[in-house]
Coordinates of C-alpha atoms in Angstrom, one line a residue:
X84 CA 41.9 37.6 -3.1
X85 CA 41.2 40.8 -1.5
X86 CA 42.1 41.6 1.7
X87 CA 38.5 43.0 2.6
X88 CA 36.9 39.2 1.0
X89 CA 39.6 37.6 3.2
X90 CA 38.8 38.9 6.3
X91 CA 35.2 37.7 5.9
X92 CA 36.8 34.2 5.3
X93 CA 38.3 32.2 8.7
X94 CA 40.7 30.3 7.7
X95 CA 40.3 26.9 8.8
X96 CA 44.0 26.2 8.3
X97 CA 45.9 29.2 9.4
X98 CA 49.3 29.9 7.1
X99 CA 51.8 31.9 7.5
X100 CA 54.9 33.5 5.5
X101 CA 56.1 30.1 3.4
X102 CA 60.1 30.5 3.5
X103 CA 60.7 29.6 -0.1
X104 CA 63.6 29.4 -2.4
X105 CA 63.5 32.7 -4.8
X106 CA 63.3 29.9 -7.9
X107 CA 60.1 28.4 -6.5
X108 CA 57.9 27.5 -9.8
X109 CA 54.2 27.3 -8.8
X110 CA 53.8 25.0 -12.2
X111 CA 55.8 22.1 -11.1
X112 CA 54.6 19.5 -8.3
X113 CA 54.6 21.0 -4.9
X114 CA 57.9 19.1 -3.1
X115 CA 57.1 20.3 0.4
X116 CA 54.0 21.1 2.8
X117 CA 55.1 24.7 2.5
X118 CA 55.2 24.6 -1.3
X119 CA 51.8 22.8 -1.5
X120 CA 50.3 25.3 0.6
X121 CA 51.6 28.3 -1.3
X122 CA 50.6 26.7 -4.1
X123 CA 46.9 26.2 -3.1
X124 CA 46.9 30.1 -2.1
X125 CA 48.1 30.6 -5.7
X126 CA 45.3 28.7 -7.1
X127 CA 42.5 30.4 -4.6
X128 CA 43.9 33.8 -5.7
X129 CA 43.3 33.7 -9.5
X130 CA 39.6 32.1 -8.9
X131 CA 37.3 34.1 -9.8
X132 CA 34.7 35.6 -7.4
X133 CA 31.8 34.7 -9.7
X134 CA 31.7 31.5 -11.5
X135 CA 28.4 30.7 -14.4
X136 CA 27.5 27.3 -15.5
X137 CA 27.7 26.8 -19.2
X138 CA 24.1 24.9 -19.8
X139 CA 22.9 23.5 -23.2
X140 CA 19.1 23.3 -22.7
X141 CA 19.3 20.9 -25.4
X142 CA 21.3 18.3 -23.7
X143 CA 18.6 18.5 -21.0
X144 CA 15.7 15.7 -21.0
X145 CA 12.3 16.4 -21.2
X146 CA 9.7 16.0 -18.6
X147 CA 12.3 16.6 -15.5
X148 CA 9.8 17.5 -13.5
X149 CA 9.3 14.8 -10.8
X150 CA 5.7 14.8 -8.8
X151 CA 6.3 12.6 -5.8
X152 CA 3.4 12.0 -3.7
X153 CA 3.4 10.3 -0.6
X154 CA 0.2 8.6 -0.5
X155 CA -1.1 4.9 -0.9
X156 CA -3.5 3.4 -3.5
X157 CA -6.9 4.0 -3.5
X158 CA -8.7 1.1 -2.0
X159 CA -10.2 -1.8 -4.2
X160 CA -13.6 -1.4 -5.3
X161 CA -16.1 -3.7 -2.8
X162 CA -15.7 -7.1 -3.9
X163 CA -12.9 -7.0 -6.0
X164 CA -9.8 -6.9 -3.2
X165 CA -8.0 -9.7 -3.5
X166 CA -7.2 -12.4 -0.5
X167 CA -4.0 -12.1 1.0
X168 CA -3.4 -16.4 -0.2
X169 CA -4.2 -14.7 -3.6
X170 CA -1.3 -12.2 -3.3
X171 CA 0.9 -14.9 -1.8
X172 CA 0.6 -17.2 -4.6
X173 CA 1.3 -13.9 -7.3
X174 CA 4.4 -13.3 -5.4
X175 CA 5.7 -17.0 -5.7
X176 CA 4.9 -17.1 -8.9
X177 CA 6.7 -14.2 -10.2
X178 CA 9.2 -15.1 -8.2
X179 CA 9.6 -18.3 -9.8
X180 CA 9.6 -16.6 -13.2
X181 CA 12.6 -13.8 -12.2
X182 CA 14.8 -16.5 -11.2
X183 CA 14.4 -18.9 -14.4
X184 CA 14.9 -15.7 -16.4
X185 CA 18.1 -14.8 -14.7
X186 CA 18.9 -18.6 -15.0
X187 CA 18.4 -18.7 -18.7
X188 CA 19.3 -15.3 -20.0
X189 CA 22.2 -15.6 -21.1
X190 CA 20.8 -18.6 -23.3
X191 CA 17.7 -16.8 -24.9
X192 CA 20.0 -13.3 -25.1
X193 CA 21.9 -15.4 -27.8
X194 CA 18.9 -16.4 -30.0
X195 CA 18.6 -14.5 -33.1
X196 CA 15.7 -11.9 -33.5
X197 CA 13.3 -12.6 -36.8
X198 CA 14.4 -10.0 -39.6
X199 CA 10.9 -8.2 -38.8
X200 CA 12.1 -7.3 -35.0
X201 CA 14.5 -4.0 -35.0
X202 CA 14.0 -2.6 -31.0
X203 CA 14.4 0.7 -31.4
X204 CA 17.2 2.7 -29.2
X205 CA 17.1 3.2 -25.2
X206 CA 15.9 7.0 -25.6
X207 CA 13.3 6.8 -28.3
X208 CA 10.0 6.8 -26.2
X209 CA 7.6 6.9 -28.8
X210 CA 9.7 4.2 -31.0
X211 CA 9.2 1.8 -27.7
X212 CA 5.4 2.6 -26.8
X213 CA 4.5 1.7 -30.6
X214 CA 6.9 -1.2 -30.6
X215 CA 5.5 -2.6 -27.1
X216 CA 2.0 -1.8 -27.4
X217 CA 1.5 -1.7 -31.6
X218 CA 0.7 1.6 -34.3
X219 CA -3.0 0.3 -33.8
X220 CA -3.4 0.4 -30.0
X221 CA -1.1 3.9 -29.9
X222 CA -2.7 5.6 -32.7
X223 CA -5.8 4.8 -30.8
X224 CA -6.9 2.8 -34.0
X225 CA -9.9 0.1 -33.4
X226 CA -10.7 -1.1 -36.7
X227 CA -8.8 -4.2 -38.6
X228 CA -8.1 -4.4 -42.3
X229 CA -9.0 -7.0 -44.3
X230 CA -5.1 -7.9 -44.7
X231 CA -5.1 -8.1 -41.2
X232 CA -6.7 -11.4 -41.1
X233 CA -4.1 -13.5 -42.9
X234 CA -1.7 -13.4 -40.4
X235 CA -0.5 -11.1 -37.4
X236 CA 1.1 -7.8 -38.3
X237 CA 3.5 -7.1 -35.0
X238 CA 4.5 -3.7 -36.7
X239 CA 0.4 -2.8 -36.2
X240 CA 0.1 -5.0 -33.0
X241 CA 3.1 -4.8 -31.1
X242 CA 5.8 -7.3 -30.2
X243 CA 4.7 -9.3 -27.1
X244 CA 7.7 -9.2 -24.7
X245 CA 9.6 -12.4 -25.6
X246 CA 12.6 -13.6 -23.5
X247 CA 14.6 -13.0 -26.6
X248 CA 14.1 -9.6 -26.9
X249 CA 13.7 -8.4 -22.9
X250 CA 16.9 -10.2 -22.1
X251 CA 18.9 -8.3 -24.4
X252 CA 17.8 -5.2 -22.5
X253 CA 20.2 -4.1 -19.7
X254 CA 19.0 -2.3 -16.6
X255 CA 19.2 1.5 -18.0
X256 CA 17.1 -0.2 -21.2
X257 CA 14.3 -1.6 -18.5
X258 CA 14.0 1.5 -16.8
X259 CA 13.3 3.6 -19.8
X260 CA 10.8 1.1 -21.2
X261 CA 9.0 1.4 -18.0
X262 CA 9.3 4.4 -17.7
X263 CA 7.8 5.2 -21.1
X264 CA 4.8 2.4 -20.9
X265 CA 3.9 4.0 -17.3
X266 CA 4.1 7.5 -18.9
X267 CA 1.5 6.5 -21.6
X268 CA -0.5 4.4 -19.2
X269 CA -1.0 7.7 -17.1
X270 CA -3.6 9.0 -19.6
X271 CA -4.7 5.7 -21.2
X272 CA -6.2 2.3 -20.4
X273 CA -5.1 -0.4 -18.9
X274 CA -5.1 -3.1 -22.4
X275 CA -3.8 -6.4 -22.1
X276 CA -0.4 -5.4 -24.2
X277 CA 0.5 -3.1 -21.9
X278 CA -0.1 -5.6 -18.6
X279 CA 2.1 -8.2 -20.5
X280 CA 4.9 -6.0 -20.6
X281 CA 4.5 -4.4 -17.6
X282 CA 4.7 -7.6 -16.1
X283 CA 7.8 -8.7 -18.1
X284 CA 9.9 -5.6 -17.0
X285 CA 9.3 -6.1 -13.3
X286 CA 10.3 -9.3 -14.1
X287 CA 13.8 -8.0 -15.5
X288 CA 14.1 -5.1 -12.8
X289 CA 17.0 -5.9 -10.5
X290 CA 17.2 -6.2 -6.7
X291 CA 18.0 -3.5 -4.7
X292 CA 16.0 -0.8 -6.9
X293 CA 17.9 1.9 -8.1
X294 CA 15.8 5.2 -7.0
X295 CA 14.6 5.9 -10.5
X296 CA 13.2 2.4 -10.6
X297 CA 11.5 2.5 -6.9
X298 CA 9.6 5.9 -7.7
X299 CA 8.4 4.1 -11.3
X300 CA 7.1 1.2 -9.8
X301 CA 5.1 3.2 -7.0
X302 CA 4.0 5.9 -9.8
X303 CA 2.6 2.8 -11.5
X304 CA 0.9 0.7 -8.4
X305 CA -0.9 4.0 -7.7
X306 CA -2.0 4.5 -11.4
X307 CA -3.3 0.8 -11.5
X308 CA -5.5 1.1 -8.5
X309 CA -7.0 4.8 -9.9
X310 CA -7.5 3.1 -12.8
X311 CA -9.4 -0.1 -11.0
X312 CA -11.6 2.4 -8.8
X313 CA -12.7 4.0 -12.6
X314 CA -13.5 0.6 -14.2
X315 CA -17.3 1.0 -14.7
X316 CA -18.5 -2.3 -15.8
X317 CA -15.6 -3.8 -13.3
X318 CA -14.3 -6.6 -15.6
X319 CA -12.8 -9.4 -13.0
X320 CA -10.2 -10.4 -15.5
X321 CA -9.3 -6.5 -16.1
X322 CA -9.5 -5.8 -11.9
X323 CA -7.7 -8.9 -11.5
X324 CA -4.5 -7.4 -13.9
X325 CA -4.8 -4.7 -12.3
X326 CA -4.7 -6.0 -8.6
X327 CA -1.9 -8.2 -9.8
X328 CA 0.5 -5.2 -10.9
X329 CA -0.3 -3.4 -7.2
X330 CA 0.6 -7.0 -5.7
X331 CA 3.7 -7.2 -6.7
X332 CA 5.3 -3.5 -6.3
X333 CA 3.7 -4.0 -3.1
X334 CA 4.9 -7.2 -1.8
X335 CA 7.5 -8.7 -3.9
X336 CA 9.4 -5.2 -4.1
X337 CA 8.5 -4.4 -0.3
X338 CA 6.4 -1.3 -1.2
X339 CA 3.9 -2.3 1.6
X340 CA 1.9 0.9 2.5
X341 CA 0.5 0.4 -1.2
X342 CA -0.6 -2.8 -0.3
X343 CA -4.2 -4.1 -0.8
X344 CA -5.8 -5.0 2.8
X345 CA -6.5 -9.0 2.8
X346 CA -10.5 -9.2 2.3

């Protein structure tokens, strides 16, 4: 280090001369506080004053930037906010279903799959949104074949969220799913697929919420009541979805200031 660079540097551990044998070997395992310390000024010396990080924009992943917004939901529409027994009931219902799923999981992670189910890998986000929500409903596809008729094609309709397949999904699996479905719910409708695996991955979320998981769930809580202000012929069983996914970020993962007033 140069003596000019040094000066501009108090030392926060002042050392002096180090009386050390002439054979002293920097390489070998410092023996002494004298020898440590020489050795550290060694190792300070050859660093070099300007150090660039080696990046691979490739190894980076996409959409890293994070909006966060501080703000509640939008009010319900008039009419349509639901009573505060309403959201009490919700809670102890979901409730009810998080602790028979950890109860069970280990039971229904065993069962085998049907040959027709392959879950595609953690990182694929369109693989997940087609295999969650169906080709049809992703492609934005509203007619049915004929063919479609003699029986239901998951591949075209999407796999509904059986206990078989969500509790093979670990916690970094969850979070991506979610993360994905709330990502293609942001310019989409609300459809019944989606609110029945919404619903299934809250279910699976574990207590205390990683950060990644907290912002998700608040991201989609806010999304469902935009979506509930924009519902023009206000559908109660589509408002009532809808209310349902706000009640329990709000309440049963303590998100409170996105909670729906009582009416």
């Amino acid at each position: 280090m140069e003596p000019a660079v040094e000066e501009l540097m108090p030392r926060l551990l002042p050392v002096g001369d180090c009386d050390l044998p002439d054979d002293f070997d920097p390489t070998v395992p410092p023996r002494t506080p004298q020898e440590y310390l020489r050795r550290v000024q060694i190792e300070a010396a050859r660093c070099p004053d300007v150090v660039v990080a080696q990046i691979d924009p490739k190894k980076l992943r996409k959409k890293q930037t994070v909006n966060i917004s501080i703000s509640g939901c939008q009010p319900a529409p008039e009419g349509y906010s639901p009573t505060l027994k309403w959201q009490q009931q919700q809670v102890a219902n979901f409730s009810a279903v998080r602790q028979s799923l950890n109860k069970h999981r280990n039971h229904w992670r065993s069962q085998h799959l049907d040959s027709n189910v392959t879950m595609p890998k953690s990182e694929d986000e369109e693989g997940w949104q087609k295999f969650c929500l169906g080709e049809r409903l992703y492609s934005e596809i509203d007619t049915l074949s004929d063919n479609e008729n003699l029986g239901i094609d998951y591949i075209k309709m999407g796999f509904p969220p059986l206990l078989s397949i969500v509790s093979r999904m670990n916690q970094a699996t969850v979070t991506s799913v979610l993360e994905y479905l709330i990502n293609w719910f942001g310019e989409k409708k609300f459809t019944p697929e989606l609110g029945r695996w919404l619903y299934a991955l809250l279910a699976c979320l574990e207590k205390p919420l990683l950060p990644e998981a907290h912002s998700l769930i608040r991201q989609l809580a806010r999304r469902c009541s935009e979506v509930r202000v924009l519902e023009e012929n206000k559908n109660e069983e589509q408002v009532s979805a809808l209310n349902l996914m706000i009640c329990l970020v709000s309440r049963y993962f303590d998100q409170r200031d996105l909670a729906d007033e009582p009416s």
